[in-house]
Coordinates of C-alpha atoms and ligand atoms in Angstrom, one line a residue:
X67 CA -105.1 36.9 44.4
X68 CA -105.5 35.1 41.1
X69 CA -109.0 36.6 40.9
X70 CA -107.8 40.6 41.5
X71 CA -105.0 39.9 39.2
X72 CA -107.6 39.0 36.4
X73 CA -109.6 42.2 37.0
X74 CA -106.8 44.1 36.9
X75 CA -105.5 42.8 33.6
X76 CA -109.0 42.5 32.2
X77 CA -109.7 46.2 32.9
X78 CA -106.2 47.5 31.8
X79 CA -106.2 49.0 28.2
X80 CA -102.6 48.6 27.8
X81 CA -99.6 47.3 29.5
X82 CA -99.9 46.8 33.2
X83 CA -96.6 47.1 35.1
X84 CA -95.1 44.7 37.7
X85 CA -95.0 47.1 40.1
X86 CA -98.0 48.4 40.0
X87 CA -99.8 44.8 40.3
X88 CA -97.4 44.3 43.6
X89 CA -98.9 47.4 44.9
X90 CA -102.4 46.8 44.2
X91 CA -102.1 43.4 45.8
X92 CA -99.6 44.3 48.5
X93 CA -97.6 41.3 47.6
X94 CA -93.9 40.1 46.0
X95 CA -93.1 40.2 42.2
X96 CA -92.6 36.8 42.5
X97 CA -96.2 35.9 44.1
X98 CA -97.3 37.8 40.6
X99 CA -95.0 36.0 38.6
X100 CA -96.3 32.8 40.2
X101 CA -99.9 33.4 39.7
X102 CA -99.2 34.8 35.7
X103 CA -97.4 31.3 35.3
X104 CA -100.7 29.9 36.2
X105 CA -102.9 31.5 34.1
X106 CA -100.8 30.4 31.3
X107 CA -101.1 27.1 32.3
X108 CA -104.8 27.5 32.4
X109 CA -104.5 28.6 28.4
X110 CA -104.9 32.4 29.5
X111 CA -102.1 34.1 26.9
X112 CA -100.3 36.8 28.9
X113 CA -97.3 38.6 27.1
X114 CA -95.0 39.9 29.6
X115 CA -92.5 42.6 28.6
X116 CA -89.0 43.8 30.5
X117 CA -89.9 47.5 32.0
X118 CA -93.5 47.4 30.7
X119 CA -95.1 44.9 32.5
X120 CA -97.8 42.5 31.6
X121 CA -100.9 42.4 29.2
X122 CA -103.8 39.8 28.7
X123 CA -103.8 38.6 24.5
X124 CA -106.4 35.7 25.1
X125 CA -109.0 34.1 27.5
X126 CA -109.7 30.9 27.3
X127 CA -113.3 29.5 27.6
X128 CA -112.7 28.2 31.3
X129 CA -114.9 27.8 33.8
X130 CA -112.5 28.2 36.4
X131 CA -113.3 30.1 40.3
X132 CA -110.9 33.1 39.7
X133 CA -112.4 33.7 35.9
X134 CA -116.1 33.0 36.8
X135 CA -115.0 35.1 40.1
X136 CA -113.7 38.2 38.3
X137 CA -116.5 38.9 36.5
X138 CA -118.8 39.1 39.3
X139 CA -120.5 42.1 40.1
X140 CA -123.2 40.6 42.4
X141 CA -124.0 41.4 45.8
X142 CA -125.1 37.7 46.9
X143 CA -125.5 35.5 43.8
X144 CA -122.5 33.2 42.7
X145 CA -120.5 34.5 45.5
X146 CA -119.6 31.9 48.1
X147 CA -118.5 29.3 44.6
X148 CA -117.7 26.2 43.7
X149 CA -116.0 25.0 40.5
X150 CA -115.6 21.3 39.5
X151 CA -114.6 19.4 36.4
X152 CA -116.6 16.9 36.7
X153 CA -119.1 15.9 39.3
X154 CA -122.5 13.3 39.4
X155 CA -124.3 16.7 39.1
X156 CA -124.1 20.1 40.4
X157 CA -128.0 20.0 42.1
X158 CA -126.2 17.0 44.4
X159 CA -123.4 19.2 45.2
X160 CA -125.6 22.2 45.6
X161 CA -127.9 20.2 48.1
X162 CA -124.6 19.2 50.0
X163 CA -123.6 22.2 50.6
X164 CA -126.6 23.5 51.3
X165 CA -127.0 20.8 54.3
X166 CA -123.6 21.8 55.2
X167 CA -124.6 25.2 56.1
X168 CA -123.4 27.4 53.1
X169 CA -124.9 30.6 52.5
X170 CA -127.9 31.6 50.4
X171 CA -126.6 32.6 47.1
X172 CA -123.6 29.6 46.9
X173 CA -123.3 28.7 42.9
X174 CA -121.6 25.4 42.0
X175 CA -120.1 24.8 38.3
X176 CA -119.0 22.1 36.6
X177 CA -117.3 21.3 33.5
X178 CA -119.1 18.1 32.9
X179 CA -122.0 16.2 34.6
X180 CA -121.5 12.2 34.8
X181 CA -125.9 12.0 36.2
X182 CA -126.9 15.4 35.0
X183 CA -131.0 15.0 35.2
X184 CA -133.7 16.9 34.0
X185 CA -137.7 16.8 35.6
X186 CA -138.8 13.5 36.9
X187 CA -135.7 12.1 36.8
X188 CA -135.1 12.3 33.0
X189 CA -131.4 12.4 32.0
X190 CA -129.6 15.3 30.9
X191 CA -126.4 14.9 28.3
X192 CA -123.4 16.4 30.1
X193 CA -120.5 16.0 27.9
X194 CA -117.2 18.0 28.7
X195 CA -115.8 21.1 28.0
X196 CA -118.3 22.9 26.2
X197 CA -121.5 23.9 28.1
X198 CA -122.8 24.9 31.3
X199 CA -124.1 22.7 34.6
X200 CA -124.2 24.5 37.4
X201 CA -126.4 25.4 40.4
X202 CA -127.6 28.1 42.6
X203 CA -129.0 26.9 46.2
X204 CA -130.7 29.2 48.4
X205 CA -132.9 29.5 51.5
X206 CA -135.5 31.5 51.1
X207 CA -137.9 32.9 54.4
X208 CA -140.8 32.2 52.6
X209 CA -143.4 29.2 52.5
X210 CA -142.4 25.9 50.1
X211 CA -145.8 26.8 48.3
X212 CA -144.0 29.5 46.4
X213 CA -140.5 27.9 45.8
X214 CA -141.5 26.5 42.4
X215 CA -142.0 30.0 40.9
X216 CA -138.6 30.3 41.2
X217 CA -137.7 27.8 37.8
X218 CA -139.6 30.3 36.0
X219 CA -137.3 33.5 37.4
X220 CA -134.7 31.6 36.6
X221 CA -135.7 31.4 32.9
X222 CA -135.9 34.7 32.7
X223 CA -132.9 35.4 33.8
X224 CA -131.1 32.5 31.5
X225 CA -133.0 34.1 28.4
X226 CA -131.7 37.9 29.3
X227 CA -128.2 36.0 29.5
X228 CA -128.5 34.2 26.5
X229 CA -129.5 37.0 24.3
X230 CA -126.7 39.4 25.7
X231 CA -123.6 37.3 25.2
X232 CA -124.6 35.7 22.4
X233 CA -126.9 38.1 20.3
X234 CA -129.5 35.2 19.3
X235 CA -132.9 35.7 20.4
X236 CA -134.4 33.5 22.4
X237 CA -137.5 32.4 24.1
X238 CA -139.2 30.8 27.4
X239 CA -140.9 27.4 26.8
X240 CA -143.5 27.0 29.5
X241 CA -142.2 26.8 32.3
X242 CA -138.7 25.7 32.4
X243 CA -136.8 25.7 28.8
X244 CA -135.3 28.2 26.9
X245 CA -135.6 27.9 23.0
X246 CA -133.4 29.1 20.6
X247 CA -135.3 28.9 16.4
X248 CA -137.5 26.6 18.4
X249 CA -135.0 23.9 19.9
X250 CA -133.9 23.6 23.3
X251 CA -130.7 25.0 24.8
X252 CA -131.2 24.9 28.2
X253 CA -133.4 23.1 30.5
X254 CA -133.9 23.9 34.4
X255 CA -134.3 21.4 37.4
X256 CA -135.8 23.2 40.6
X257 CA -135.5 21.3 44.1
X258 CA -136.1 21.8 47.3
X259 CA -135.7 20.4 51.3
X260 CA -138.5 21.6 53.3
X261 CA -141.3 20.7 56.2
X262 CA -144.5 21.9 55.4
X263 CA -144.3 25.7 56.7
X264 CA -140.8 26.1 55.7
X265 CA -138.2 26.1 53.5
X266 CA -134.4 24.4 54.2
X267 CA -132.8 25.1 51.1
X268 CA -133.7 25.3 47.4
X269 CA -131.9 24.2 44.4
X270 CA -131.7 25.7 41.1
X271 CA -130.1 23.4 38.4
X272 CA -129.3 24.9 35.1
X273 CA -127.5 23.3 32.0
X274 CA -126.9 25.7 29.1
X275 CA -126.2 24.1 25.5
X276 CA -123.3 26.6 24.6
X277 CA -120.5 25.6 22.7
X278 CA -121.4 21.8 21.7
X279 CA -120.6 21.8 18.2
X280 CA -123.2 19.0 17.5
X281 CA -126.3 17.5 19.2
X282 CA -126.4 13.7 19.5
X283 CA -128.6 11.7 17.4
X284 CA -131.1 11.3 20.0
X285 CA -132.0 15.0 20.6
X286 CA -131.9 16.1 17.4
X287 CA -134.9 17.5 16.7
X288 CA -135.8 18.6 20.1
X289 CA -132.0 19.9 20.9
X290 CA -129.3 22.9 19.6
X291 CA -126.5 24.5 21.1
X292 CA -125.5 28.8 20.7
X293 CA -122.9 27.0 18.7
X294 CA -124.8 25.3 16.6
X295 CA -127.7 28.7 16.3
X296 CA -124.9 31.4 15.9
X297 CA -121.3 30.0 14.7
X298 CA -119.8 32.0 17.1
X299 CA -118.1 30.3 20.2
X300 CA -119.3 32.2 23.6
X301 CA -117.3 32.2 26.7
X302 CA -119.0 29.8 29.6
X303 CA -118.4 32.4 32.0
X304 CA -119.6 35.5 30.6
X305 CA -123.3 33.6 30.8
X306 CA -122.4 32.2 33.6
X307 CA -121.9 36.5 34.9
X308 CA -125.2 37.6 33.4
X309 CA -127.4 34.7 34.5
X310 CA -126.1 35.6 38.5
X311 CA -126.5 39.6 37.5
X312 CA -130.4 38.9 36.2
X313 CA -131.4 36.1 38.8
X314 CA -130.1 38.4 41.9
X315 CA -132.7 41.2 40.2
X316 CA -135.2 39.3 39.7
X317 CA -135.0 37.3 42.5
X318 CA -135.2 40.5 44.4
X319 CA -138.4 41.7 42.8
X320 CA -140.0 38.8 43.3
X321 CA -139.6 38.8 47.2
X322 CA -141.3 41.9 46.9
X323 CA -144.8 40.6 46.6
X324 CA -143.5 36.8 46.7
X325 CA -145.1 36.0 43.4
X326 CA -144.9 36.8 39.7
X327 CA -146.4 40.2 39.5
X328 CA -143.3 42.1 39.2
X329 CA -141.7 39.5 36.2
X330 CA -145.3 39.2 34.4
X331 CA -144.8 41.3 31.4
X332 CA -141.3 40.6 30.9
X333 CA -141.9 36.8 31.3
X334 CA -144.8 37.0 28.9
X335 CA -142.9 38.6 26.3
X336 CA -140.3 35.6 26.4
X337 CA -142.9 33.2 26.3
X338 CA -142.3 31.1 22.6
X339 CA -146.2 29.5 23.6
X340 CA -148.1 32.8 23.9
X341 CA -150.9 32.9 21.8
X342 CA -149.9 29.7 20.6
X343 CA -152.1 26.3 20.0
X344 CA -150.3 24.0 22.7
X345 CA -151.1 20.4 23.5
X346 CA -151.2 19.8 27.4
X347 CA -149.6 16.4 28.7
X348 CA -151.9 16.1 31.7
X349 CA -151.2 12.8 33.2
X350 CA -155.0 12.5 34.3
X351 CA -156.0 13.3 30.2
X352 CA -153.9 15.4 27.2
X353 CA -156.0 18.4 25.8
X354 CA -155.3 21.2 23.0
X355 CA -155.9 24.8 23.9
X356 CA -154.3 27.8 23.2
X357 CA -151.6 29.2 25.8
X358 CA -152.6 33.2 27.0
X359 CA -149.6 33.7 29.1
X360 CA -148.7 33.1 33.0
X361 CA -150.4 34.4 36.0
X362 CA -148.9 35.9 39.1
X363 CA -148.4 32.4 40.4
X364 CA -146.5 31.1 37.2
X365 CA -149.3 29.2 36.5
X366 CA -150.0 29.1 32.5
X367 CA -153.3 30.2 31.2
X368 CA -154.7 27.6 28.2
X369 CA -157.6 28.9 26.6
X370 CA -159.9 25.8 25.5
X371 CA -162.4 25.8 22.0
X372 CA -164.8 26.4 24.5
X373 CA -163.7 29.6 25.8
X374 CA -162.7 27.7 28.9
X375 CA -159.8 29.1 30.8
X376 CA -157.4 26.3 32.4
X377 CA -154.6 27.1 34.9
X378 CA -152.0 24.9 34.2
X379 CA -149.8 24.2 37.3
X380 CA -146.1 23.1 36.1
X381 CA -145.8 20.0 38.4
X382 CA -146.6 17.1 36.9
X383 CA -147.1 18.9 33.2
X384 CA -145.2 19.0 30.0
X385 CA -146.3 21.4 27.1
X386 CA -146.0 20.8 23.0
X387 CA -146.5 23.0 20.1
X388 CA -149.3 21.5 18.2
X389 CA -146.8 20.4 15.4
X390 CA -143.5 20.2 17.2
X391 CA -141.4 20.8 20.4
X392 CA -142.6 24.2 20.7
Ligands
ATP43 P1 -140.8 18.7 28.8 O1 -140.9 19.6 27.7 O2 -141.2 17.3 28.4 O3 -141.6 19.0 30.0 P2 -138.7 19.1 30.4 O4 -138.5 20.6 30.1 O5 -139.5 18.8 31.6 O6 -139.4 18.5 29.1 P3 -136.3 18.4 31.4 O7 -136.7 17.5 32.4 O8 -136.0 19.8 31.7 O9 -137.4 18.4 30.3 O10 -135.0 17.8 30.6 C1 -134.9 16.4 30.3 C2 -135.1 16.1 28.9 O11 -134.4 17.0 28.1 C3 -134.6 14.7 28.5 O12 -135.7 13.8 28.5 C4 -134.1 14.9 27.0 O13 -135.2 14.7 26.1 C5 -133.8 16.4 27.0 N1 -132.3 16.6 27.1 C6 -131.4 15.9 27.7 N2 -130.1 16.4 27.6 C7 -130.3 17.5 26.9 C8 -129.4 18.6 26.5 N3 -128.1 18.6 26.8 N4 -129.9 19.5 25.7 C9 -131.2 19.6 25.4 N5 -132.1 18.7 25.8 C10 -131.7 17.6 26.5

């Protein structure tokens, strides 16, 4: 009820009556009273006048199930969720739940991650209150061979987020970071449970740099926040809206063909490497080489002196500018 109440008050342009809301939602003016009581605990300013009824004046930047809820416009993605304020991190949850039989499409948030990791078991900084952790598990019918391309539709759909709620442009770092002026404000972990012909479940871990009003010391140079990039604050749920709305589209295009084909030319165009001189951290030997873009397969395409033209597959990889991070 909470959640219909919000969409109802959200989408009102001026005073919404009592009445009406106890029609709408076939319940008691005190159930509505209860629930408006609520929201202003939650920081949500209501004002509520005799004989006109009630309007929203402010949303707070909550990540709450009945904010994140009302936005929604999915079909699948983000709809069977789970919000947290704090948790080890959202990928364990995920994988949990997963295990536990919840539906393709589940989305699990959290305010703050106490083991948030990135790739190969790096650590990810989690702090409270101002950014994004959350993840999307699914269970895909095809073969764990193509689950990996799904970090890189996930990055497209982050970047599409990014740049709608928060106006900054911003860019794909092969294959699993978005950049914002060439620093890093999101990172994605992709896992998965499988046998060797099929999938169980897949995990799709994202943490957004959003409102953190200052990197630590450590990530400086590699690390920002939208904060930091625009000086506007951003509400945590609005991305958290347009990251499901892209991801369920493109997610949908890609089961199409089951590769890249369809997300090629948009994923190329948010690619900061393109065309760029990039130095591959290949654990078997480094090597410089210019990047050309992804194949079909999400594979990136590194152009040696030589004329040579490496796939580079994202596994055990890491890519650098020449100069810097990017
Ligand atoms: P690489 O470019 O080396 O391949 P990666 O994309 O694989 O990096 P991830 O595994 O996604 O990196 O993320 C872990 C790394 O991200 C950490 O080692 C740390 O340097 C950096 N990091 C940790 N927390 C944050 C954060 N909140 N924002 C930005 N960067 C972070």
């Amino acid at each position: 009820m909470k959640t219909k109440i919000l969409i109802l008050l959200r989408n009102a342009t001026d005073y919404i009556s009592g009445q009406e809301l106890c029609e709408e939602l076939g319940v008691s003016r005190t159930a509505v009273w209860k629930v408006m009581n609520q929201l202003k605990e939650e920081g949500y300013i209501i004002n509520s006048i005799q004989n006109k009824g009630y309007k929203i004046e402010h949303i707070p930047d909550v990540m709450t199930k009945s904010e994140i809820a009302s936005r929604l416009g999915t079909r699948w993605a983000g709809r069977n969720l789970y919000c947290y304020e704090e948790v080890g991190s959202t990928n364990m949850i995920a994988k949990k739940k997963a295990e536990e039989s919840e539906p393709h499409g589940t989305l699990i948030v959290a305010d703050k991650q106490t083991t948030g990791r990135g790739r190969r078991g790096r650590s990810w900084e989690s702090p409270a209150g101002t950014d994004i952790y959350m993840t999307l598990s699914l269970k895909p019918e095809f073969t764990p061979d193509k689950a990996s391309m799904l970090t890189l539709v996930m990055a497209q759909a982050v970047t599409n987020a990014i740049e709608e709620a928060s106006g900054l442009s911003s860019g794909i770092k092969w294959p699993n970071d978005i950049v914002v002026n060439g620093k890093k404000v999101c990172g994605i972990l992709t896992e998965m449970s499988a046998e060797l012909d099929y999938i169980h479940y897949v995990v799709i871990g994202v943490g957004i740099n959003v409102n953190l009003p200052e990197v630590s010391e450590e990530l400086k140079v590699t690390a920002t926040s939208l904060f930091i990039e625009g000086r506007k604050k951003i509400m945590r749920a609005q991305i958290i809206e347009r990251v499901m709305h892209y991801f369920e589209e493109y997610y949908e295009l890609f089961l199409q063909t089951e590769d890249l084909s369809g997300l090629l030319n948009v994923y190329n165009h948010s690619l900061v490497n393109c065309d760029r001189e990039v130095r591959v951290l290949d654990p078997k030997g480094e090597y410089i080489g210019t990047a050309r873009g992804i194949n079909e397969l999400g594979e990136l395409l590194v152009e040696k002196a030589e004329g040579e033209i490496v796939r580079v597959y994202a596994g055990e990889v890491s890519v650098r500018g020449l100069y810097g991070y990017v």
